[in-house]
Structures are given as structure tokens and as C-alpha cells.
mmCIF file of C-alpha atoms and ligand atoms in Angstrom:
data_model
loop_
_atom_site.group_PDB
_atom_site.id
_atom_site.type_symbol
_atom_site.label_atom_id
_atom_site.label_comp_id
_atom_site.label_asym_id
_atom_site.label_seq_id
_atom_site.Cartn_x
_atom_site.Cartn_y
_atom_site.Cartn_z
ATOM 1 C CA UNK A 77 -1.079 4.389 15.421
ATOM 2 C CA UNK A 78 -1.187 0.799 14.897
ATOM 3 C CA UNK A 79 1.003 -2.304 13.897
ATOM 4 C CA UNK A 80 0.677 -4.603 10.648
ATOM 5 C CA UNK A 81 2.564 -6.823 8.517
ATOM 6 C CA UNK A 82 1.748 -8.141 4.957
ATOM 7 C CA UNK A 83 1.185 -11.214 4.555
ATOM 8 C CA UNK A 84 1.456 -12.298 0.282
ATOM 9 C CA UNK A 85 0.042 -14.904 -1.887
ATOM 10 C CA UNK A 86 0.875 -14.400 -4.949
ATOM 11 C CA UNK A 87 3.573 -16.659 -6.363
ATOM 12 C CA UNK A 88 5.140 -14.221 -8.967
ATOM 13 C CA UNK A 89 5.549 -11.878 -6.033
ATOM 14 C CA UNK A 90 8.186 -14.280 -4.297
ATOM 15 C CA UNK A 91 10.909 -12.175 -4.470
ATOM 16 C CA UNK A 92 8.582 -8.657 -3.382
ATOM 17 C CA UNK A 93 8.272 -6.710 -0.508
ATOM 18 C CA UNK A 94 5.926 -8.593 1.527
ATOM 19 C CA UNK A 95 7.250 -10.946 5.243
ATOM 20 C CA UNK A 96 5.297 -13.690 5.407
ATOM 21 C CA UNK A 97 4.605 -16.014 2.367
ATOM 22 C CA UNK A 98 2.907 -19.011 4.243
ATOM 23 C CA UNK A 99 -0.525 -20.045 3.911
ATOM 24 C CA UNK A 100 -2.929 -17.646 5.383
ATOM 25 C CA UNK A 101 -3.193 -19.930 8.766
ATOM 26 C CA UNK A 102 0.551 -19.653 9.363
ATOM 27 C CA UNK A 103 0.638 -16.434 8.192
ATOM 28 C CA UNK A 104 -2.372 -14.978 10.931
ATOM 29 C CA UNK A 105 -0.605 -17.340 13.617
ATOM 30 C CA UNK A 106 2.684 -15.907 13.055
ATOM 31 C CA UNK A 107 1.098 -12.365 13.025
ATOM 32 C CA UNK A 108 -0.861 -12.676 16.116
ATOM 33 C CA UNK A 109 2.377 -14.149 18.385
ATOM 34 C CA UNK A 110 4.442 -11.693 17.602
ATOM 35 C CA UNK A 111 2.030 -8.886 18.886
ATOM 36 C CA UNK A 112 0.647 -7.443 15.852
ATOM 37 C CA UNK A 113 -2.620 -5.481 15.122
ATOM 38 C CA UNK A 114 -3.362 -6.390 11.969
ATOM 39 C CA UNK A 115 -2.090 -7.724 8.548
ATOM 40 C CA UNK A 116 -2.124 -6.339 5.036
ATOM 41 C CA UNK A 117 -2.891 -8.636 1.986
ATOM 42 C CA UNK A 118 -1.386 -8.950 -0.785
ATOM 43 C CA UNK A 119 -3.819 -12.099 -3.051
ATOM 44 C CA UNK A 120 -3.602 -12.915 -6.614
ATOM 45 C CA UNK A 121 -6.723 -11.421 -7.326
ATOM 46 C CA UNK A 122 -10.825 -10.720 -5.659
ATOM 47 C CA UNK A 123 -11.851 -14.492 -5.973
ATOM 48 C CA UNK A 124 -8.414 -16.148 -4.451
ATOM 49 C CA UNK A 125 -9.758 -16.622 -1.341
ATOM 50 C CA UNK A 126 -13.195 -16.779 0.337
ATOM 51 C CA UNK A 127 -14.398 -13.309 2.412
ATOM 52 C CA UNK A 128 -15.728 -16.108 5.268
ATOM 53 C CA UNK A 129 -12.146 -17.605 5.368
ATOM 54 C CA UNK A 130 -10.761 -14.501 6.140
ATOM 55 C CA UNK A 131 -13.495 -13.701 8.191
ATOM 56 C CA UNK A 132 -12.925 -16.959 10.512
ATOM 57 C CA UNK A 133 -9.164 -16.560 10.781
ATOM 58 C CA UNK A 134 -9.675 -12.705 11.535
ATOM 59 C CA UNK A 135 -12.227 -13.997 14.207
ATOM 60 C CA UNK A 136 -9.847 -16.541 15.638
ATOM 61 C CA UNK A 137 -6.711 -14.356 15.859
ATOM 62 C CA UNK A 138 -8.183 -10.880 16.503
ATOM 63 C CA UNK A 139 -6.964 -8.734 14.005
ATOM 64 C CA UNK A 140 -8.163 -6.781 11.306
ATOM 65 C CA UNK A 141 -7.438 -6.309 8.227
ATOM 66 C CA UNK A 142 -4.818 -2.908 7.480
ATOM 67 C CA UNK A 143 -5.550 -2.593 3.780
ATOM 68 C CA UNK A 144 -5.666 -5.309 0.934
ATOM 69 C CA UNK A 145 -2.806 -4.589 -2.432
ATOM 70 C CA UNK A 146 -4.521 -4.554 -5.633
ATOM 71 C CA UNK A 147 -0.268 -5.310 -7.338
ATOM 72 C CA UNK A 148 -1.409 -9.020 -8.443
ATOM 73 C CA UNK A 149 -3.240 -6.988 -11.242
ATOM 74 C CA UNK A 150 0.311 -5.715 -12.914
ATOM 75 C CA UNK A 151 2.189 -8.691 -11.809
ATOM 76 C CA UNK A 152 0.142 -11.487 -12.566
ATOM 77 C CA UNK A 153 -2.084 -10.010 -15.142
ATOM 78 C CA UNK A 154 -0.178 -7.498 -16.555
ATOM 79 C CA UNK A 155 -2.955 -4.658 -16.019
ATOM 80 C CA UNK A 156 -2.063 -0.582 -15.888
ATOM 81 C CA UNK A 157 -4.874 2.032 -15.382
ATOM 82 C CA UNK A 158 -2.749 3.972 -17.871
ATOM 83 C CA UNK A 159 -2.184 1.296 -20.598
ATOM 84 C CA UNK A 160 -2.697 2.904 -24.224
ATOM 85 C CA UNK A 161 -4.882 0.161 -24.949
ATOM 86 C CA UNK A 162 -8.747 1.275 -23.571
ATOM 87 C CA UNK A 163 -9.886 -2.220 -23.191
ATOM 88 C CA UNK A 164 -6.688 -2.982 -20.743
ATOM 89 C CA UNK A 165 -7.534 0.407 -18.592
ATOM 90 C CA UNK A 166 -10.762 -1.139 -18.375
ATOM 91 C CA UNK A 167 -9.795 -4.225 -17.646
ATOM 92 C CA UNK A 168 -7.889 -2.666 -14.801
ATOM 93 C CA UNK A 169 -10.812 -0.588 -13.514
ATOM 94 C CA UNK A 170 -12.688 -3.656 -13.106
ATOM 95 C CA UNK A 171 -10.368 -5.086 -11.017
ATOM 96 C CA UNK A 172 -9.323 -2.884 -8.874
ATOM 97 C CA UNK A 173 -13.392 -2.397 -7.931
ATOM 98 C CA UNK A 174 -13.893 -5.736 -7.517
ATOM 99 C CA UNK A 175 -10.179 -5.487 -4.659
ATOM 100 C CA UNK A 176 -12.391 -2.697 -3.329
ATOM 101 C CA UNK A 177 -15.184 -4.440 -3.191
ATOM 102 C CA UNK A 178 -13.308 -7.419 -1.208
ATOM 103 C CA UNK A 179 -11.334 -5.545 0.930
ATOM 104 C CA UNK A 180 -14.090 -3.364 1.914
ATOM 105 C CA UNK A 181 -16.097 -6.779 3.136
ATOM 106 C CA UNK A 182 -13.774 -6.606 5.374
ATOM 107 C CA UNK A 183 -13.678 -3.137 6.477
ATOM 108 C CA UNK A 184 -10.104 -2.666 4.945
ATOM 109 C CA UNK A 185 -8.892 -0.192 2.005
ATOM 110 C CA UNK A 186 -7.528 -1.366 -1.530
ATOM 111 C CA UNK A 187 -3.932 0.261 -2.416
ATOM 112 C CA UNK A 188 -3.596 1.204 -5.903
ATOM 113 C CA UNK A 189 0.563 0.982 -6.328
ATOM 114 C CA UNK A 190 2.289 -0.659 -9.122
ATOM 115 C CA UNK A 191 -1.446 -0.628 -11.582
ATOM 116 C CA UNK A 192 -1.193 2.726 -11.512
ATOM 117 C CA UNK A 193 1.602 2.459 -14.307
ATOM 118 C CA UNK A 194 3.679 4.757 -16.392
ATOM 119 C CA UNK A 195 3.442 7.429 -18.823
ATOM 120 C CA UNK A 196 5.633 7.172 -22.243
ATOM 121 C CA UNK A 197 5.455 6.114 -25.769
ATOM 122 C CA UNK A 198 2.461 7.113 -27.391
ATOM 123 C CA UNK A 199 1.369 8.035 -23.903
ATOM 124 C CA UNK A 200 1.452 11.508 -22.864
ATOM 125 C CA UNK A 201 2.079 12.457 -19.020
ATOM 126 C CA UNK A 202 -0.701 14.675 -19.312
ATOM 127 C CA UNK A 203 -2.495 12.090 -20.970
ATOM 128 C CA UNK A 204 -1.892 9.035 -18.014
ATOM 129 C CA UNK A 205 -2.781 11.587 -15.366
ATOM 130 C CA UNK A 206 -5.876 12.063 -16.762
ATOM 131 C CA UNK A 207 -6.807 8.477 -17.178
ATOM 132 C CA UNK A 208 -5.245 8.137 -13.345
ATOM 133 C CA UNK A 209 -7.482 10.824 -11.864
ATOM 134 C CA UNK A 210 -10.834 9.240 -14.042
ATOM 135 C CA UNK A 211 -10.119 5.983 -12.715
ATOM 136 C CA UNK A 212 -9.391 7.321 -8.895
ATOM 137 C CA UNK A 213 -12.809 8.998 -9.000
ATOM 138 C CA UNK A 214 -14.570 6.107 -9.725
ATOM 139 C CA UNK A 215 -12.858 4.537 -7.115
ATOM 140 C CA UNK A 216 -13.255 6.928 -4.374
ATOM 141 C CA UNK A 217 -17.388 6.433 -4.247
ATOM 142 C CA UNK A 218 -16.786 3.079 -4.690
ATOM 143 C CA UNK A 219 -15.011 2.965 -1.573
ATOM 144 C CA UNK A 220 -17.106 5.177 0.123
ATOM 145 C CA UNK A 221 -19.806 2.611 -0.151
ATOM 146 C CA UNK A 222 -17.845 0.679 2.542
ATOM 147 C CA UNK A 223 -17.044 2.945 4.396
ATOM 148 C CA UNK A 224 -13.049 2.839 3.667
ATOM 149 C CA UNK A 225 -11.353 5.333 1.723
ATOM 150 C CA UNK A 226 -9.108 4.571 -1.438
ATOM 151 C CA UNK A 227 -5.115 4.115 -0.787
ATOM 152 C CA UNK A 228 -3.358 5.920 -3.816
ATOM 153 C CA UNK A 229 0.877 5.159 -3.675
ATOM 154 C CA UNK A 230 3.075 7.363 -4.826
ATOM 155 C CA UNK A 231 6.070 5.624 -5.940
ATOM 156 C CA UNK A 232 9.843 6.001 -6.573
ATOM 157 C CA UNK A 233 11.195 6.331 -10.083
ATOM 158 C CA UNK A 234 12.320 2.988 -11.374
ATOM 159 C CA UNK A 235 8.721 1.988 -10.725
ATOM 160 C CA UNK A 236 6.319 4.917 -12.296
ATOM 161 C CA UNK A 237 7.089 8.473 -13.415
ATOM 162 C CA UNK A 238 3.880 9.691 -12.823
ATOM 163 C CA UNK A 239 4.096 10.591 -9.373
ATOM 164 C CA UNK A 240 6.725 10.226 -7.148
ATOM 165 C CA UNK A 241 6.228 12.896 -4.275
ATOM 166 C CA UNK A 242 3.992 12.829 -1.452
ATOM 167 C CA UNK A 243 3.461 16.962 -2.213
ATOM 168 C CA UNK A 244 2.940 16.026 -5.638
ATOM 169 C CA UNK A 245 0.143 13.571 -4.854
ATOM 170 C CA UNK A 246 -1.797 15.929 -2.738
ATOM 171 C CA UNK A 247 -1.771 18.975 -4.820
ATOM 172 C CA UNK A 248 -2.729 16.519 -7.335
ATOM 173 C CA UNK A 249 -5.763 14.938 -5.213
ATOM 174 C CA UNK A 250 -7.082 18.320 -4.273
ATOM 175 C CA UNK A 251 -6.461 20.043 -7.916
ATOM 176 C CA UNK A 252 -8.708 17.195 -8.818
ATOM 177 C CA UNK A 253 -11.381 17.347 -6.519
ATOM 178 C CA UNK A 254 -10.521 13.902 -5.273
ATOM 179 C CA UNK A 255 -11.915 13.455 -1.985
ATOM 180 C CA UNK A 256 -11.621 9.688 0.222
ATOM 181 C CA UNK A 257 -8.828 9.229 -2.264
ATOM 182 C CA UNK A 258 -5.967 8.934 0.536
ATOM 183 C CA UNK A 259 -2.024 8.844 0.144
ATOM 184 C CA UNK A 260 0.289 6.046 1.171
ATOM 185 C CA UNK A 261 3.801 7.079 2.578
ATOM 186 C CA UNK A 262 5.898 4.291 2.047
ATOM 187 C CA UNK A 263 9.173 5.323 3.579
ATOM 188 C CA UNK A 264 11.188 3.585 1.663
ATOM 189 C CA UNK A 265 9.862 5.313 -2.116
ATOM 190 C CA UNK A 266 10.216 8.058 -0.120
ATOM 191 C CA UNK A 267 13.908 7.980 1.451
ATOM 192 C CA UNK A 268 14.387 7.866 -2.316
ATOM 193 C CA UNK A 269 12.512 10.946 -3.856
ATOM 194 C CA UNK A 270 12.161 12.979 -0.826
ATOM 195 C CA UNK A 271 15.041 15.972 0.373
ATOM 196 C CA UNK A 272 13.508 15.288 3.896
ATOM 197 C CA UNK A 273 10.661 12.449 4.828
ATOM 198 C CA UNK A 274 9.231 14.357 7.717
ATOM 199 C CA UNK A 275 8.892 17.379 6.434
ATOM 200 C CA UNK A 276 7.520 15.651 3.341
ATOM 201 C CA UNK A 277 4.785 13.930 5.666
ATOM 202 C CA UNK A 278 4.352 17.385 7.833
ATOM 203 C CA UNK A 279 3.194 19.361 3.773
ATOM 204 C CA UNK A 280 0.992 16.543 3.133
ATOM 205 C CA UNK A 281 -0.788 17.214 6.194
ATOM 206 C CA UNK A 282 -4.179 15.174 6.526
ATOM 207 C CA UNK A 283 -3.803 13.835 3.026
ATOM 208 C CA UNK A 284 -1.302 10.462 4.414
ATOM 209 C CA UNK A 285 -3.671 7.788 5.112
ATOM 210 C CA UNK A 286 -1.560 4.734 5.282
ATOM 211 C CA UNK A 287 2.410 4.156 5.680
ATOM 212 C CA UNK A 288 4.444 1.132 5.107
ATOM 213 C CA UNK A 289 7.473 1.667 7.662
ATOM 214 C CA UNK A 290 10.085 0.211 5.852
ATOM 215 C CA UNK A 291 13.712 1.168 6.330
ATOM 216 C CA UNK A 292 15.929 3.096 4.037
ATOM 217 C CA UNK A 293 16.736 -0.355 2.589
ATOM 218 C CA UNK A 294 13.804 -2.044 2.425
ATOM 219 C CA UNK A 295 13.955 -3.872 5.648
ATOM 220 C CA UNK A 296 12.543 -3.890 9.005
ATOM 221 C CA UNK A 297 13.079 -0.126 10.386
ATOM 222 C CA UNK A 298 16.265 -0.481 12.208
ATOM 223 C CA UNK A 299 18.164 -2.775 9.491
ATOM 224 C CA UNK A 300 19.000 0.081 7.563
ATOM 225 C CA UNK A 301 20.350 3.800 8.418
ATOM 226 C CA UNK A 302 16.292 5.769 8.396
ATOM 227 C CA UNK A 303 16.081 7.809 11.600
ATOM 228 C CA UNK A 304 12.481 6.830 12.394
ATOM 229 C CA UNK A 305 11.966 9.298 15.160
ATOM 230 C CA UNK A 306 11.224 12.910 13.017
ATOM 231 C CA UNK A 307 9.082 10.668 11.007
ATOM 232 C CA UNK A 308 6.330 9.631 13.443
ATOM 233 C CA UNK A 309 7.392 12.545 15.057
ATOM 234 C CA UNK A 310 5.635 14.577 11.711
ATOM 235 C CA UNK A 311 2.816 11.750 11.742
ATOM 236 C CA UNK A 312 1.513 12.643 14.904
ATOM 237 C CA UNK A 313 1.776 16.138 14.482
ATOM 238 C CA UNK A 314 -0.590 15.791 11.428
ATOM 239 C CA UNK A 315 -2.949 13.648 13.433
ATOM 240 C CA UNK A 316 -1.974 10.579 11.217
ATOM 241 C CA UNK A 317 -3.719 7.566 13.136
ATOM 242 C CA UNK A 318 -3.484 4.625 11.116
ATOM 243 C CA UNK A 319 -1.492 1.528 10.592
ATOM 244 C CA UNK A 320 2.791 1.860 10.413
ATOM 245 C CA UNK A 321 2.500 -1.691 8.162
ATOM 246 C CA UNK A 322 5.641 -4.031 7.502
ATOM 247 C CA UNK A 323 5.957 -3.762 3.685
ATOM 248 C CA UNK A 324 9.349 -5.001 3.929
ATOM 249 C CA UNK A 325 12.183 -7.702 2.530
ATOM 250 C CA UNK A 326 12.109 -10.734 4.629
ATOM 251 C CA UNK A 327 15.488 -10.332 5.876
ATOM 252 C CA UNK A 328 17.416 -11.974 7.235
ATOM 253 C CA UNK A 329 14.294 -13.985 7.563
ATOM 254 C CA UNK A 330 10.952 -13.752 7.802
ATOM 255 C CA UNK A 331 10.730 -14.129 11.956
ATOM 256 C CA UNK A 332 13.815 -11.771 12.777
ATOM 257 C CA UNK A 333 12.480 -9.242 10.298
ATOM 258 C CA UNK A 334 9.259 -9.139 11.635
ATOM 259 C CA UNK A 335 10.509 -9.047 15.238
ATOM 260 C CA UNK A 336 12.741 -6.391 14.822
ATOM 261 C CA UNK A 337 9.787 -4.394 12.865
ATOM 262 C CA UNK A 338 7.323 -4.882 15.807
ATOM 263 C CA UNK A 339 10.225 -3.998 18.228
ATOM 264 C CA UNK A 340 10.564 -0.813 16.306
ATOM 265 C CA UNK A 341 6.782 -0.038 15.821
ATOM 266 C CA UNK A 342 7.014 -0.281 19.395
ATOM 267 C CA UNK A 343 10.007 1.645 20.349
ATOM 268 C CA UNK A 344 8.821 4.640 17.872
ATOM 269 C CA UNK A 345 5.461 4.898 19.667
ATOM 270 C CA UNK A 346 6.823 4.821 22.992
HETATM 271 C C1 LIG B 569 3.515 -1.379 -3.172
HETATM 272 O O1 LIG B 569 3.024 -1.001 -1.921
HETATM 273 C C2 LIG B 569 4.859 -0.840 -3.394
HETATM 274 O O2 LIG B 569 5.397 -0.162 -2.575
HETATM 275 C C3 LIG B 569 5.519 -1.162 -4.651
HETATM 276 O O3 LIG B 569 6.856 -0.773 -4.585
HETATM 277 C C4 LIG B 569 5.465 -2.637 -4.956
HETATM 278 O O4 LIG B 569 6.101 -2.816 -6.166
HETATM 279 MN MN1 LIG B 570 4.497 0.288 -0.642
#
């Protein structure tokens, strides 16, 4: 397993998950010194910065790129793959390809997580999963054309009722023949919906793809009361090789939380 941290751009996204809000420069630098493999990004949209930008700073710092979000899309632009209004879902589609697209330049996965919306009103559940799994499997060759597979979040209540278990996504990913369609485990959705995390992780088997190791508090993993041990514990015993990524409050600040989220990275994969 590897080590990343996200690094955001996207000013209505201030307050979010994400550690290190500087300009991308800083936010490489600051990456790079403190030991990590990689960093996840989280930009306002496909255009907001140039592929050969990324490109150069990737070159000078040596890391790749974990995965790119596709949020800006609800936050900044108010788009849901599930909104009862077809031109909006369409809308949507288009721009979660075109984060595909980008990230894939790149070699790194889009995340579909907060786009992925909410059933209700004169949406049915039935209904929004439908839409969900349409729009996933135009996604999936999409990403396949890169190489990368697609990132699909399950989240915790307050933020969609569509899906909220790991179990739930990959029953639902294989009932709908959704293959390079992977799961994200974010720990902390999870230390919310789950009875147990790592025995969560151990039924999902090969279906987790990426994890954002946050605490049970959204911090850095050791600034709240997760036991991180059974967790990447059940990752490796499902042959889980990807990124453990800092999606994570930037607490107390952004340097001590992403020092004590290396340190843990570290200490768990010891
Ligand atoms: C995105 O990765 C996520 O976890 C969401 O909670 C952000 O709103
Ligand atoms: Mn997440």
C-alpha cells in the first residue's frame, strides 16, 4: 500500500475534507517533504489547470497522482447524476467524463462521491439507482480507455441515501454487471454506517479499490479513537494494494495533520 494526501482547489470547498489548500507548487512541495507517495486532487473542474502543469510538478517532485475528485461538480456547479431534471444528469455525465478524461492523462482514477446525489421527492430510490448504475457504465469503459478504473464512494447518511455500505455497493456493482467500477472505503463514512470496518472491508473482498484513512473524526488516523490495525489488517488480507490517502480535516493544522497521517500510514504498514 501506498501514501497520499489531497491537495484542494476549489474555493467553496474551504471548509472540506481536504489538507493542503495552497497553490499546487506549495502543495507538491509540502507533499514531497513530508515523505509522501502521491497526492489526490480535488480542482474546480477538467479545464482548471493545465495536464503539462501537473505533469512538470509531478516530474519535479516524483509523485503520482492517487486519484482526482470529481465533488467541484455538486459544490460549485450544483450537478447530481440523479437530479430529476434529464438535462442536469446530463450535464453531470459530461463532466464527470471529461474528470476521467483528465485524471486518466495522468494515469490516475476519477472518484464519483458527493455527484452521485440523493433519491427523494419525485425521485424514486429505485428510480436514482437506475440512473446511478446507467451513468457508472458509461463511465467504467470510459475509464478503461486509460487504463484506470472508476472510483464509486459510498457515503454516510447525511450526505446520500442511496448507498451507504461497502456490502451494499458491491452486491450492487456485481448485480449490475459493473466491472472496473471500483469502491472507495473511506473510513470515516464508514466508522459511521458500518457494525465493524474490517469485517466490512474483509465482505467486500477485491471490490475496495481506494481508501481515504481518515480517523473516526475526520482527522489524521490517530486524532481520533479508530483502531487502525484490524483495518489494514482486512486490507491486506483481501490483497488491497493501493493508496491509504489523507482525506482529512486540517487539524490542528495543515503540517501536524499531515505529519501525524504519514506517521500513521507508516506505523500501520510496519
Ligand atoms: C468525498 O471523498 C467524500 O468523502 C465526501 O464526504 C465529500 O463530501
Ligand atoms: Mn471520501
Amino acid at each position: 500500500m501506498k501514501s497520499a494526501i489531497t491537495l484542494c482547489q476549489v474555493t467553496e470547498a474551504a471548509a472540506g475534507p481536504f489538507v493542503f489548500h495552497d497553490p499546487l507548487p506549495d502543495g507538491f512541495a509540502k507533499a514531497k517533504d513530508l515523505g509522501y507517495d502521491a497526492v489526490e486532487l480535488f480542482l474546480p473542474g477538467p479545464h482548471a489547470v493545465s495536464i503539462d502543469d501537473i505533469k512538470s510538478l509531478q516530474a519535479e517532485h516524483s509523485l503520482d497522482i492517487a486519484a482526482v475528485g470529481t465533488g467541484a461538480g455538486m459544490v460549485k456547479h450544483g450537478l447530481s447524476l440523479t437530479d430529476p431534471d434529464a438535462s442536469k444528469r446530463e450535464e453531470a455525465i459530461e463532466f464527470i467524463n471529461a474528470m476521467i478524461d483528465f485524471g486518466g492523462q495522468l494515469g490516475a482514477p476519477a472518484i464519483l462521491g458527493s455527484m452521485q446525489g440523493k433519491w427523494g421527492g419525485h425521485v424514486s430510490h429505485d428510480q436514482a439507482l437506475g440512473w446511478l448504475a446507467e451513468a457508472l457504465a458509461t463511465f467504467a469503459p470510459r475509464a478503461a480507455r486509460h487504463d484506470v478504473p472508476f472510483i464509486y464512494e459510498p457515503l454516510n447518511r447525511y450526505e446520500t441515501n442511496l448507498i451507504n455500505h461497502l456490502a451494499e455497493g458491491a452486491k450492487y456493482l456485481e448485480a449490475h454487471n459493473l466491472n472496473n467500477i471500483v469502491l472507495l472505503a473511506d473510513l470515516f463514512h464508514m466508522n459511521i454506517e458500518e457494525s465493524n470496518v474490517a469485517q466490512a472491508i474483509l465482505d467486500a473482498g477485491k471490490h475496495t479499490g481506494h481508501v481515504h484513512f481518515a480517523d473516526s473524526n475526520r482527522q489524521a488516523m490517530g486524532f481520533g479513537h479508530t483502531d487502525a490495525a484490524p483495518i489494514v489488517a482486512a486490507l491486506k488480507e483481501v490483497g488491497y494494494t493501493g493508496y491509504l490517502s489523507a482525506e482529512v480535516f486540517p487539524l490542528p493544522d495543515a503540517h501536524q495533520c499531515a505529519a501525524q497521517e504519514i506517521k500513521a500510514i507508516r506505523e500501520a504498514l510496519s
